[in-house]
């Protein structure tokens, strides 16, 4: 990370850019983004908090547990895997809860972190991109994108287990 | 999407809790749930501002041109016949670069402009063209060098090594993107036959 920052700033200096002004401009944008998503996060932490404490997640996880065990899928990750393609902010809320509850440097915490970094909100992206040009026939794009998501999630688990074997 | 999901989550949770006699837990959840959102936002503000600032510098330097040079070859392979529409090609390259630099808010408008350009070349206007499919798949893969949000969360939870996850994230993302691209190519091929 420091190396990336170093390279970027050297480039800026070499090209005689007002590096600090640019930085401030970008940081301002960052602040706007964070403020903009705050109401969404409040709403979702509320809903996710209810889900977590109603016992319904344990109930559903218990039903699918044999399958998860069979494919060696960590059951703590299951709610995140379900929500990740659907909603970015909801999965952010769930991932934060999972990481907090299982320990940030535990295997489950690491896997949840990697999944958040390695996958995107597929359904939202498809909806925005197709509706912007008013297209209805989407030619199985969902299959390709969801296959990519499943691969991303599975690979996150596999790479974590290989790289962080304890 | 959340207009459907959010009410389902809330109603289902309350319903389930009442049936299973779990209402006390719910009361606690309601009063503590906003704390999580507040502390997450507080952590995100710092890192998001820092990296948006750094990436703003990057997007104003020749780094963008170098990346575009590298990407041109890949783009040509992923989007056959894109040469005909130079505007579309430019927008697609900028969209991919914004994704790579983690400028999500810049990436989406560029991606949508690219969609409009591609729609001009599209023969059946109500159906995704091959190039559109590829653009969408690239945008559903999370091609990001620095996963700043995850690092911010891990830092706030006092991780011993918040950036430890970067390498496996790169590996997993690349695998996911390759699978997405291959399946899209296969779908396109199947349609042509």
XYZ file of C-alpha atoms in Angstrom:
359
model
C 0.000 0.000 0.000
C 2.640 2.601 0.880
C 4.342 1.786 -2.430
C 1.162 2.472 -4.394
C 0.699 5.814 -2.637
C 4.386 6.615 -3.251
C 4.138 5.900 -6.994
C 0.944 7.928 -7.399
C 2.353 10.974 -5.625
C 5.671 10.803 -7.529
C 3.666 10.778 -10.785
C 1.725 13.808 -9.607
C 4.867 15.759 -8.690
C 6.593 14.819 -11.958
C 3.660 16.182 -13.945
C 3.593 19.421 -11.936
C 0.121 18.762 -10.557
C -1.175 20.487 -7.433
C -1.090 17.207 -5.583
C -2.586 18.444 -2.337
C -5.446 20.301 -4.042
C -6.311 17.129 -5.955
C -6.150 15.135 -2.757
C -8.563 17.508 -1.021
C -10.932 17.398 -3.981
C -10.991 13.604 -3.897
C -11.314 13.444 -0.124
C -14.339 15.734 -0.333
C -15.968 13.328 -2.779
C -15.205 10.508 -0.361
C -16.935 12.418 2.429
C -20.013 12.991 0.259
C -20.228 9.283 -0.564
C -20.017 8.260 3.081
C -22.618 10.795 4.172
C -24.883 9.698 1.326
C -24.869 6.025 2.341
C -25.379 6.722 6.063
C -29.222 6.668 6.013
C -29.107 3.416 4.014
C -26.779 1.871 6.559
C -29.025 2.878 9.473
C -31.999 1.249 7.769
C -30.105 -1.903 6.972
C -28.354 -2.358 10.299
C -31.802 -2.106 11.832
C -33.217 -4.808 9.509
C -30.150 -7.048 9.790
C -30.161 -6.611 13.576
C -33.770 -7.813 13.657
C -32.963 -10.782 11.410
C -29.987 -11.779 13.545
C -31.879 -11.570 16.815
C -35.187 -13.079 15.737
C -33.551 -16.483 15.433
C -34.688 -16.843 11.845
C -31.175 -16.957 10.417
C -30.178 -19.792 12.763
C -33.375 -21.555 11.736
C -32.692 -21.304 7.994
C -29.001 -22.124 8.435
C -29.979 -25.251 10.384
C -32.127 -26.425 7.488
C -29.348 -26.083 4.923
C -26.551 -27.098 7.304
C -26.151 -30.671 5.963
C -25.603 -29.320 2.440
C -23.172 -26.678 3.644
C -21.248 -29.278 5.621
C -21.125 -31.561 2.620
C -19.480 -28.933 0.401
C -17.317 -27.755 3.344
C -18.924 -24.304 3.297
C -18.496 -22.362 6.591
C -22.069 -21.928 7.839
C -21.340 -18.533 9.418
C -20.697 -17.179 5.915
C -23.984 -18.434 4.449
C -26.129 -15.304 5.095
C -23.423 -13.151 3.490
C -23.221 -15.399 0.413
C -27.010 -15.115 0.004
C -27.135 -11.316 0.294
C -23.932 -10.357 -1.494
C -25.260 -10.397 -5.095
C -28.506 -8.662 -4.074
C -27.525 -5.625 -2.058
C -24.204 -3.899 -1.468
C -25.147 -2.068 1.698
C -27.059 -5.030 3.175
C -24.087 -7.324 2.615
C -21.805 -4.671 4.103
C -23.956 -4.690 7.235
C -24.016 -8.498 7.413
C -20.282 -8.824 6.753
C -19.498 -6.333 9.522
C -21.651 -8.327 11.959
C -20.025 -11.628 10.938
C -16.503 -10.231 11.224
C -17.290 -8.672 14.614
C -18.952 -11.789 16.043
C -16.354 -14.287 14.866
C -13.231 -12.213 15.401
C -11.586 -10.033 12.797
C -8.529 -12.295 12.394
C -10.395 -15.601 12.714
C -10.771 -17.811 9.647
C -14.452 -16.852 9.290
C -13.603 -13.162 9.713
C -10.920 -13.392 7.039
C -13.193 -15.243 4.609
C -16.001 -12.691 5.081
C -13.485 -9.882 4.423
C -12.198 -11.520 1.245
C -15.721 -12.168 -0.067
C -16.618 -8.490 0.442
C -13.519 -7.434 -1.487
C -13.711 -9.988 -4.266
C -17.383 -9.792 -5.305
C -19.859 -7.159 -6.440
C -23.559 -6.421 -6.149
C -24.453 -8.301 -9.317
C -28.232 -7.873 -9.441
C -28.072 -4.143 -8.801
C -25.435 -3.636 -11.480
C -27.415 -5.593 -14.077
C -30.599 -3.682 -13.222
C -28.951 -0.264 -13.508
C -27.063 -1.043 -16.714
C -29.972 -2.627 -18.595
C -32.624 -0.143 -17.492
C -30.443 2.836 -18.458
C -30.808 1.879 -22.136
C -34.323 0.446 -21.657
C -33.420 -3.120 -22.491
C -35.662 -5.977 -21.401
C -34.163 -9.022 -23.126
C -31.059 -9.728 -21.071
C -29.904 -12.984 -22.714
C -28.920 -15.001 -19.612
C -26.487 -12.330 -18.441
C -27.660 -13.227 -14.932
C -26.241 -16.741 -15.306
C -22.802 -15.462 -16.300
C -22.716 -12.888 -13.500
C -23.999 -15.228 -10.808
C -21.515 -17.899 -11.902
C -18.789 -15.302 -11.437
C -20.167 -14.499 -7.964
C -20.302 -18.137 -6.910
C -16.738 -18.600 -8.176
C -15.625 -15.504 -6.272
C -17.195 -16.747 -3.033
C -15.886 -20.307 -3.389
C -12.400 -19.114 -4.326
C -12.384 -16.699 -1.351
C -12.997 -19.640 0.968
C -10.420 -21.854 -0.750
C -7.673 -19.232 -0.945
C -8.212 -18.208 2.693
C -7.939 -21.815 3.813
C -4.748 -22.324 1.800
C -3.053 -18.991 2.596
C -4.104 -18.602 6.235
C -3.950 -22.251 7.314
C -3.653 -22.195 11.100
C -34.321 -4.011 -4.724
C -34.263 -2.870 -1.114
C -37.850 -1.682 -1.394
C -38.726 -5.365 -1.567
C -36.076 -6.846 0.713
C -36.148 -4.375 3.585
C -39.840 -4.765 4.505
C -39.546 -8.539 4.097
C -36.609 -8.628 6.527
C -38.380 -6.501 9.122
C -41.807 -8.140 8.933
C -40.432 -11.670 8.778
C -38.108 -11.090 11.750
C -40.840 -9.656 13.960
C -43.264 -12.389 12.924
C -40.723 -15.144 13.586
C -39.638 -13.654 16.902
C -43.222 -13.406 18.152
C -43.934 -17.025 17.223
C -40.751 -18.369 18.777
C -41.039 -16.143 21.855
C -37.920 -14.176 21.060
C -39.354 -10.676 21.460
C -36.961 -9.642 24.218
C -33.989 -10.169 21.919
C -35.698 -8.027 19.286
C -36.189 -5.181 21.728
C -32.496 -5.180 22.415
C -31.706 -5.350 18.683
C -33.874 -2.335 17.913
C -32.183 -0.165 20.485
C -28.613 -1.201 19.621
C -28.835 -1.627 15.844
C -28.122 1.996 14.972
C -24.860 1.909 16.932
C -23.412 -0.464 14.354
C -24.299 1.851 11.476
C -22.849 4.862 13.275
C -19.549 3.195 14.148
C -19.208 1.712 10.651
C -19.784 5.121 9.065
C -17.261 6.742 11.388
C -14.614 4.210 10.361
C -15.493 4.432 6.691
C -15.272 8.224 6.587
C -11.539 8.299 7.282
C -10.410 5.590 4.879
C -12.843 6.503 2.114
C -11.716 10.144 2.174
C -8.038 9.181 2.246
C -8.259 6.799 -0.718
C -10.624 8.970 -2.729
C -8.021 11.700 -2.333
C -5.109 9.485 -3.413
C -7.077 8.097 -6.354
C -8.106 11.603 -7.436
C -4.388 12.361 -7.829
C -3.911 9.117 -9.791
C -6.795 9.837 -12.165
C -5.268 13.240 -13.021
C -1.852 11.852 -14.001
C -0.485 9.827 -16.909
C -1.056 6.656 -14.869
C -4.463 6.597 -16.533
C -2.842 6.682 -20.000
C -0.470 3.838 -19.127
C -3.336 1.726 -17.838
C -5.344 2.543 -20.967
C -2.434 1.349 -23.110
C -2.323 -1.975 -21.302
C -6.086 -2.335 -21.308
C -6.544 -1.611 -25.011
C -5.340 -5.066 -26.009
C -7.539 -6.814 -23.472
C -10.515 -4.662 -24.466
C -10.003 -5.587 -28.121
C -10.137 -9.263 -27.235
C -13.217 -8.894 -25.013
C -15.108 -6.543 -27.331
C -14.674 -7.599 -30.975
C -15.530 -4.861 -33.554
C -15.298 -2.166 -30.882
C -12.826 -0.251 -33.096
C -15.729 0.997 -35.201
C -17.091 3.023 -32.311
C -14.217 4.974 -30.816
C -16.382 6.744 -28.233
C -17.642 3.456 -26.870
C -14.104 2.109 -26.646
C -12.908 5.188 -24.763
C -15.814 5.052 -22.304
C -15.317 1.347 -21.671
C -11.604 1.848 -20.950
C -12.337 4.730 -18.563
C -15.026 2.647 -16.862
C -12.624 -0.262 -16.298
C -9.903 2.086 -15.022
C -12.312 3.728 -12.579
C -13.259 0.269 -11.325
C -9.620 -0.730 -10.922
C -8.780 2.469 -9.032
C -11.760 1.873 -6.755
C -13.650 4.969 -7.922
C -17.029 3.243 -7.814
C -18.932 6.511 -8.056
C -17.036 7.507 -11.180
C -17.258 4.048 -12.719
C -21.036 3.803 -12.902
C -21.708 7.019 -14.900
C -18.900 6.073 -17.325
C -20.311 2.574 -17.682
C -23.790 3.929 -18.411
C -22.377 6.304 -21.042
C -20.624 3.319 -22.619
C -23.965 1.468 -22.640
C -25.543 4.365 -24.531
C -22.741 4.301 -27.095
C -23.136 0.562 -27.507
C -26.896 0.958 -27.888
C -26.238 3.089 -31.001
C -24.563 0.081 -32.649
C -27.137 -2.341 -31.332
C -29.387 -3.853 -34.002
C -32.147 -5.154 -31.750
C -32.755 -2.214 -29.433
C -34.634 -4.164 -26.760
C -31.990 -6.855 -26.428
C -28.474 -6.768 -24.976
C -25.749 -6.831 -27.634
C -22.657 -9.036 -27.224
C -20.526 -6.077 -26.216
C -23.112 -4.926 -23.687
C -23.098 -8.337 -22.042
C -19.327 -8.196 -21.713
C -19.433 -4.685 -20.245
C -21.974 -5.732 -17.618
C -20.004 -8.838 -16.645
C -16.844 -6.754 -16.261
C -18.757 -4.401 -13.965
C -20.157 -7.193 -11.818
C -16.619 -8.493 -11.268
C -14.983 -6.434 -8.545
C -11.764 -5.369 -10.291
C -10.254 -3.243 -7.536
C -6.594 -2.807 -6.589
C -7.187 -1.574 -3.031
C -10.348 -2.896 -1.312
C -10.583 0.187 0.905
C -13.948 -0.532 2.531
C -12.902 -3.942 3.819
C -9.596 -2.574 5.077
C -11.460 0.189 6.926
C -13.764 -2.310 8.621
C -10.864 -4.543 9.618
C -8.899 -1.583 10.968
C -11.841 -0.437 13.069
C -12.182 -3.907 14.585
C -8.511 -3.829 15.636
C -7.208 -6.440 13.228
C -3.556 -7.386 13.730
C -3.065 -7.097 9.991
C -5.935 -5.326 8.184
C -4.327 -5.591 4.722
C -3.615 -9.318 4.965
C -6.673 -10.014 2.815
C -5.546 -8.067 -0.273
C -3.700 -10.947 -1.957
C -6.496 -13.549 -1.661
C -8.960 -10.857 -2.812
C -6.927 -10.337 -5.993
C -6.740 -14.077 -6.639
C -10.478 -14.654 -6.033
C -11.505 -11.633 -8.113
C -9.397 -12.763 -11.058
C -10.883 -16.280 -10.920
C -14.416 -14.832 -10.738
C -13.777 -12.435 -13.629
C -12.318 -15.199 -15.802
C -15.309 -17.472 -15.150
C -17.713 -14.600 -15.910
C -15.909 -13.758 -19.163
C -15.707 -17.386 -20.330
C -19.402 -18.022 -19.664
C -20.355 -14.788 -21.430
C -18.252 -15.792 -24.448
C -19.918 -19.220 -24.431
C -23.401 -17.689 -24.206
C -22.595 -15.416 -27.147
C -21.294 -18.366 -29.155
C -24.377 -20.451 -28.370
C -26.610 -17.599 -29.553
C -24.756 -17.264 -32.837
C -25.206 -20.912 -33.757
